[in-house]
């Protein structure tokens, strides 16, 4: 059973920055792929970024050049550095980890960008 605990959300003005963290625990082996998703009110959950254990990354077009995903395998933690935030980035952000055929999700952290 994998547990994912997010932190770092909050309220920020347009153009500001936030850094999200997601700490994983309970996995016997390294989690190969970890990612961040977000869900805005009235919208479907969407992919933000993913990262493999060897550092390969993938980003949604809407965040390329503004967000950076990284991970510390020794700490089983994945980060999302968000710069140049826009009101359209307002959402609940979820950490995700597929592990042995199951999808694990964190509880979510709210990010609100005011204009």
PDB file of C-alpha atoms in Angstrom:
ATOM      1  CA  UNK A   1       0.000   0.000   0.000  1.00  0.00           C
ATOM      2  CA  UNK A   2       1.471   3.304  -1.171  1.00  0.00           C
ATOM      3  CA  UNK A   3       0.686   6.548   0.615  1.00  0.00           C
ATOM      4  CA  UNK A   4       1.211   9.916  -1.035  1.00  0.00           C
ATOM      5  CA  UNK A   5       1.172  13.109   0.997  1.00  0.00           C
ATOM      6  CA  UNK A   6       1.218  16.468  -0.769  1.00  0.00           C
ATOM      7  CA  UNK A   7       2.135  19.857   0.631  1.00  0.00           C
ATOM      8  CA  UNK A   8       2.930  23.343  -0.576  1.00  0.00           C
ATOM      9  CA  UNK A   9      -0.299  24.660  -2.029  1.00  0.00           C
ATOM     10  CA  UNK A  10      -1.713  28.062  -1.243  1.00  0.00           C
ATOM     11  CA  UNK A  11      -2.834  31.425  -2.540  1.00  0.00           C
ATOM     12  CA  UNK A  12      -0.557  33.425  -4.817  1.00  0.00           C
ATOM     13  CA  UNK A  13      -0.922  36.403  -7.135  1.00  0.00           C
ATOM     14  CA  UNK A  14      -0.583  36.196 -10.903  1.00  0.00           C
ATOM     15  CA  UNK A  15       3.058  35.840 -11.839  1.00  0.00           C
ATOM     16  CA  UNK A  16       3.990  34.309  -8.511  1.00  0.00           C
ATOM     17  CA  UNK A  17       5.546  30.963  -7.688  1.00  0.00           C
ATOM     18  CA  UNK A  18       4.771  27.943  -5.567  1.00  0.00           C
ATOM     19  CA  UNK A  19       6.533  24.663  -4.942  1.00  0.00           C
ATOM     20  CA  UNK A  20       4.558  21.496  -4.315  1.00  0.00           C
ATOM     21  CA  UNK A  21       5.980  18.404  -2.666  1.00  0.00           C
ATOM     22  CA  UNK A  22       4.725  14.836  -2.594  1.00  0.00           C
ATOM     23  CA  UNK A  23       6.241  12.311  -0.222  1.00  0.00           C
ATOM     24  CA  UNK A  24       5.657   8.636  -0.962  1.00  0.00           C
ATOM     25  CA  UNK A  25       5.794   5.847   1.583  1.00  0.00           C
ATOM     26  CA  UNK A  26       4.852   2.208   1.828  1.00  0.00           C
ATOM     27  CA  UNK A  27       6.414   0.994  -1.427  1.00  0.00           C
ATOM     28  CA  UNK A  28       8.819  -1.904  -1.216  1.00  0.00           C
ATOM     29  CA  UNK A  29      10.476  -0.992  -4.507  1.00  0.00           C
ATOM     30  CA  UNK A  30      11.188   2.319  -6.172  1.00  0.00           C
ATOM     31  CA  UNK A  31       8.186   3.886  -7.859  1.00  0.00           C
ATOM     32  CA  UNK A  32       9.203   4.164 -11.503  1.00  0.00           C
ATOM     33  CA  UNK A  33       6.821   6.897 -12.579  1.00  0.00           C
ATOM     34  CA  UNK A  34       5.377   9.720 -10.524  1.00  0.00           C
ATOM     35  CA  UNK A  35       3.338  12.648 -11.633  1.00  0.00           C
ATOM     36  CA  UNK A  36       1.176  15.628 -10.890  1.00  0.00           C
ATOM     37  CA  UNK A  37      -2.387  16.101 -12.053  1.00  0.00           C
ATOM     38  CA  UNK A  38      -4.839  18.910 -11.419  1.00  0.00           C
ATOM     39  CA  UNK A  39      -8.558  19.400 -11.375  1.00  0.00           C
ATOM     40  CA  UNK A  40     -10.244  22.765 -11.668  1.00  0.00           C
ATOM     41  CA  UNK A  41     -13.880  23.289 -10.616  1.00  0.00           C
ATOM     42  CA  UNK A  42     -16.238  21.824 -13.212  1.00  0.00           C
ATOM     43  CA  UNK A  43     -13.418  20.308 -15.242  1.00  0.00           C
ATOM     44  CA  UNK A  44     -11.895  16.884 -15.601  1.00  0.00           C
ATOM     45  CA  UNK A  45      -8.652  15.962 -13.936  1.00  0.00           C
ATOM     46  CA  UNK A  46      -5.748  16.594 -16.289  1.00  0.00           C
ATOM     47  CA  UNK A  47      -2.103  15.672 -16.475  1.00  0.00           C
ATOM     48  CA  UNK A  48       0.369  18.380 -15.487  1.00  0.00           C
ATOM     49  CA  UNK A  49       3.733  16.599 -15.525  1.00  0.00           C
ATOM     50  CA  UNK A  50       5.372  13.228 -14.979  1.00  0.00           C
ATOM     51  CA  UNK A  51       8.872  12.069 -14.169  1.00  0.00           C
ATOM     52  CA  UNK A  52      10.522   8.655 -14.258  1.00  0.00           C
ATOM     53  CA  UNK A  53      12.981   7.376 -11.695  1.00  0.00           C
ATOM     54  CA  UNK A  54      15.836   8.110 -14.119  1.00  0.00           C
ATOM     55  CA  UNK A  55      14.702  11.695 -14.628  1.00  0.00           C
ATOM     56  CA  UNK A  56      12.785  11.676 -17.881  1.00  0.00           C
ATOM     57  CA  UNK A  57      10.042  14.276 -17.819  1.00  0.00           C
ATOM     58  CA  UNK A  58       6.832  15.021 -19.650  1.00  0.00           C
ATOM     59  CA  UNK A  59       4.718  18.191 -19.438  1.00  0.00           C
ATOM     60  CA  UNK A  60       1.333  19.374 -20.522  1.00  0.00           C
ATOM     61  CA  UNK A  61       1.632  22.038 -23.199  1.00  0.00           C
ATOM     62  CA  UNK A  62      -0.089  24.566 -20.950  1.00  0.00           C
ATOM     63  CA  UNK A  63       2.699  24.450 -18.347  1.00  0.00           C
ATOM     64  CA  UNK A  64       5.807  23.957 -20.484  1.00  0.00           C
ATOM     65  CA  UNK A  65       8.434  26.568 -19.703  1.00  0.00           C
ATOM     66  CA  UNK A  66       6.719  27.567 -16.453  1.00  0.00           C
ATOM     67  CA  UNK A  67       6.585  24.386 -14.352  1.00  0.00           C
ATOM     68  CA  UNK A  68       9.420  22.019 -13.486  1.00  0.00           C
ATOM     69  CA  UNK A  69       8.992  18.540 -12.066  1.00  0.00           C
ATOM     70  CA  UNK A  70      11.820  16.891 -10.177  1.00  0.00           C
ATOM     71  CA  UNK A  71      12.323  14.067  -7.705  1.00  0.00           C
ATOM     72  CA  UNK A  72      14.605  12.901  -4.958  1.00  0.00           C
ATOM     73  CA  UNK A  73      14.650   9.117  -5.083  1.00  0.00           C
ATOM     74  CA  UNK A  74      16.466   8.840  -1.769  1.00  0.00           C
ATOM     75  CA  UNK A  75      13.598  10.697  -0.101  1.00  0.00           C
ATOM     76  CA  UNK A  76      10.869   9.154  -2.290  1.00  0.00           C
ATOM     77  CA  UNK A  77       9.671  12.675  -2.956  1.00  0.00           C
ATOM     78  CA  UNK A  78       8.569  14.429  -6.111  1.00  0.00           C
ATOM     79  CA  UNK A  79       8.381  18.200  -6.494  1.00  0.00           C
ATOM     80  CA  UNK A  80       6.587  20.607  -8.779  1.00  0.00           C
ATOM     81  CA  UNK A  81       8.090  24.067  -9.072  1.00  0.00           C
ATOM     82  CA  UNK A  82       5.475  26.393 -10.522  1.00  0.00           C
ATOM     83  CA  UNK A  83       6.538  29.791 -11.827  1.00  0.00           C
ATOM     84  CA  UNK A  84       4.700  32.544 -13.684  1.00  0.00           C
ATOM     85  CA  UNK A  85       1.415  31.286 -12.291  1.00  0.00           C
ATOM     86  CA  UNK A  86      -1.792  32.323 -13.999  1.00  0.00           C
ATOM     87  CA  UNK A  87      -5.414  32.300 -12.797  1.00  0.00           C
ATOM     88  CA  UNK A  88      -5.988  29.373 -15.167  1.00  0.00           C
ATOM     89  CA  UNK A  89      -3.620  27.311 -12.998  1.00  0.00           C
ATOM     90  CA  UNK A  90      -6.087  27.461 -10.122  1.00  0.00           C
ATOM     91  CA  UNK A  91      -7.003  23.883  -9.224  1.00  0.00           C
ATOM     92  CA  UNK A  92      -6.552  21.091  -6.754  1.00  0.00           C
ATOM     93  CA  UNK A  93      -3.233  19.438  -7.523  1.00  0.00           C
ATOM     94  CA  UNK A  94      -2.868  15.695  -6.987  1.00  0.00           C
ATOM     95  CA  UNK A  95       0.221  13.542  -6.809  1.00  0.00           C
ATOM     96  CA  UNK A  96      -0.023  10.236  -8.661  1.00  0.00           C
ATOM     97  CA  UNK A  97       1.963   7.012  -8.622  1.00  0.00           C
ATOM     98  CA  UNK A  98       1.170   3.911 -10.627  1.00  0.00           C
ATOM     99  CA  UNK A  99       2.570   0.913  -8.759  1.00  0.00           C
ATOM    100  CA  UNK A 100       2.161  -2.732  -9.638  1.00  0.00           C
ATOM    101  CA  UNK A 101      -1.033  -2.228 -11.572  1.00  0.00           C
ATOM    102  CA  UNK A 102      -2.731   0.144  -9.160  1.00  0.00           C
ATOM    103  CA  UNK A 103      -3.079   3.915  -9.267  1.00  0.00           C
ATOM    104  CA  UNK A 104      -2.296   5.740  -6.068  1.00  0.00           C
ATOM    105  CA  UNK A 105      -3.344   9.327  -5.406  1.00  0.00           C
ATOM    106  CA  UNK A 106      -2.598  11.886  -2.782  1.00  0.00           C
ATOM    107  CA  UNK A 107      -5.309  13.811  -0.987  1.00  0.00           C
ATOM    108  CA  UNK A 108      -4.764  16.912  -3.119  1.00  0.00           C
ATOM    109  CA  UNK A 109      -3.529  20.400  -2.366  1.00  0.00           C
ATOM    110  CA  UNK A 110      -5.311  23.584  -3.393  1.00  0.00           C
ATOM    111  CA  UNK A 111      -3.526  26.133  -5.556  1.00  0.00           C
ATOM    112  CA  UNK A 112      -5.308  29.428  -6.063  1.00  0.00           C
ATOM    113  CA  UNK A 113      -3.925  32.151  -8.320  1.00  0.00           C
ATOM    114  CA  UNK A 114      -5.551  35.558  -7.950  1.00  0.00           C
ATOM    115  CA  UNK A 115      -5.635  38.085 -10.776  1.00  0.00           C
TER     116      UNK A 115
END
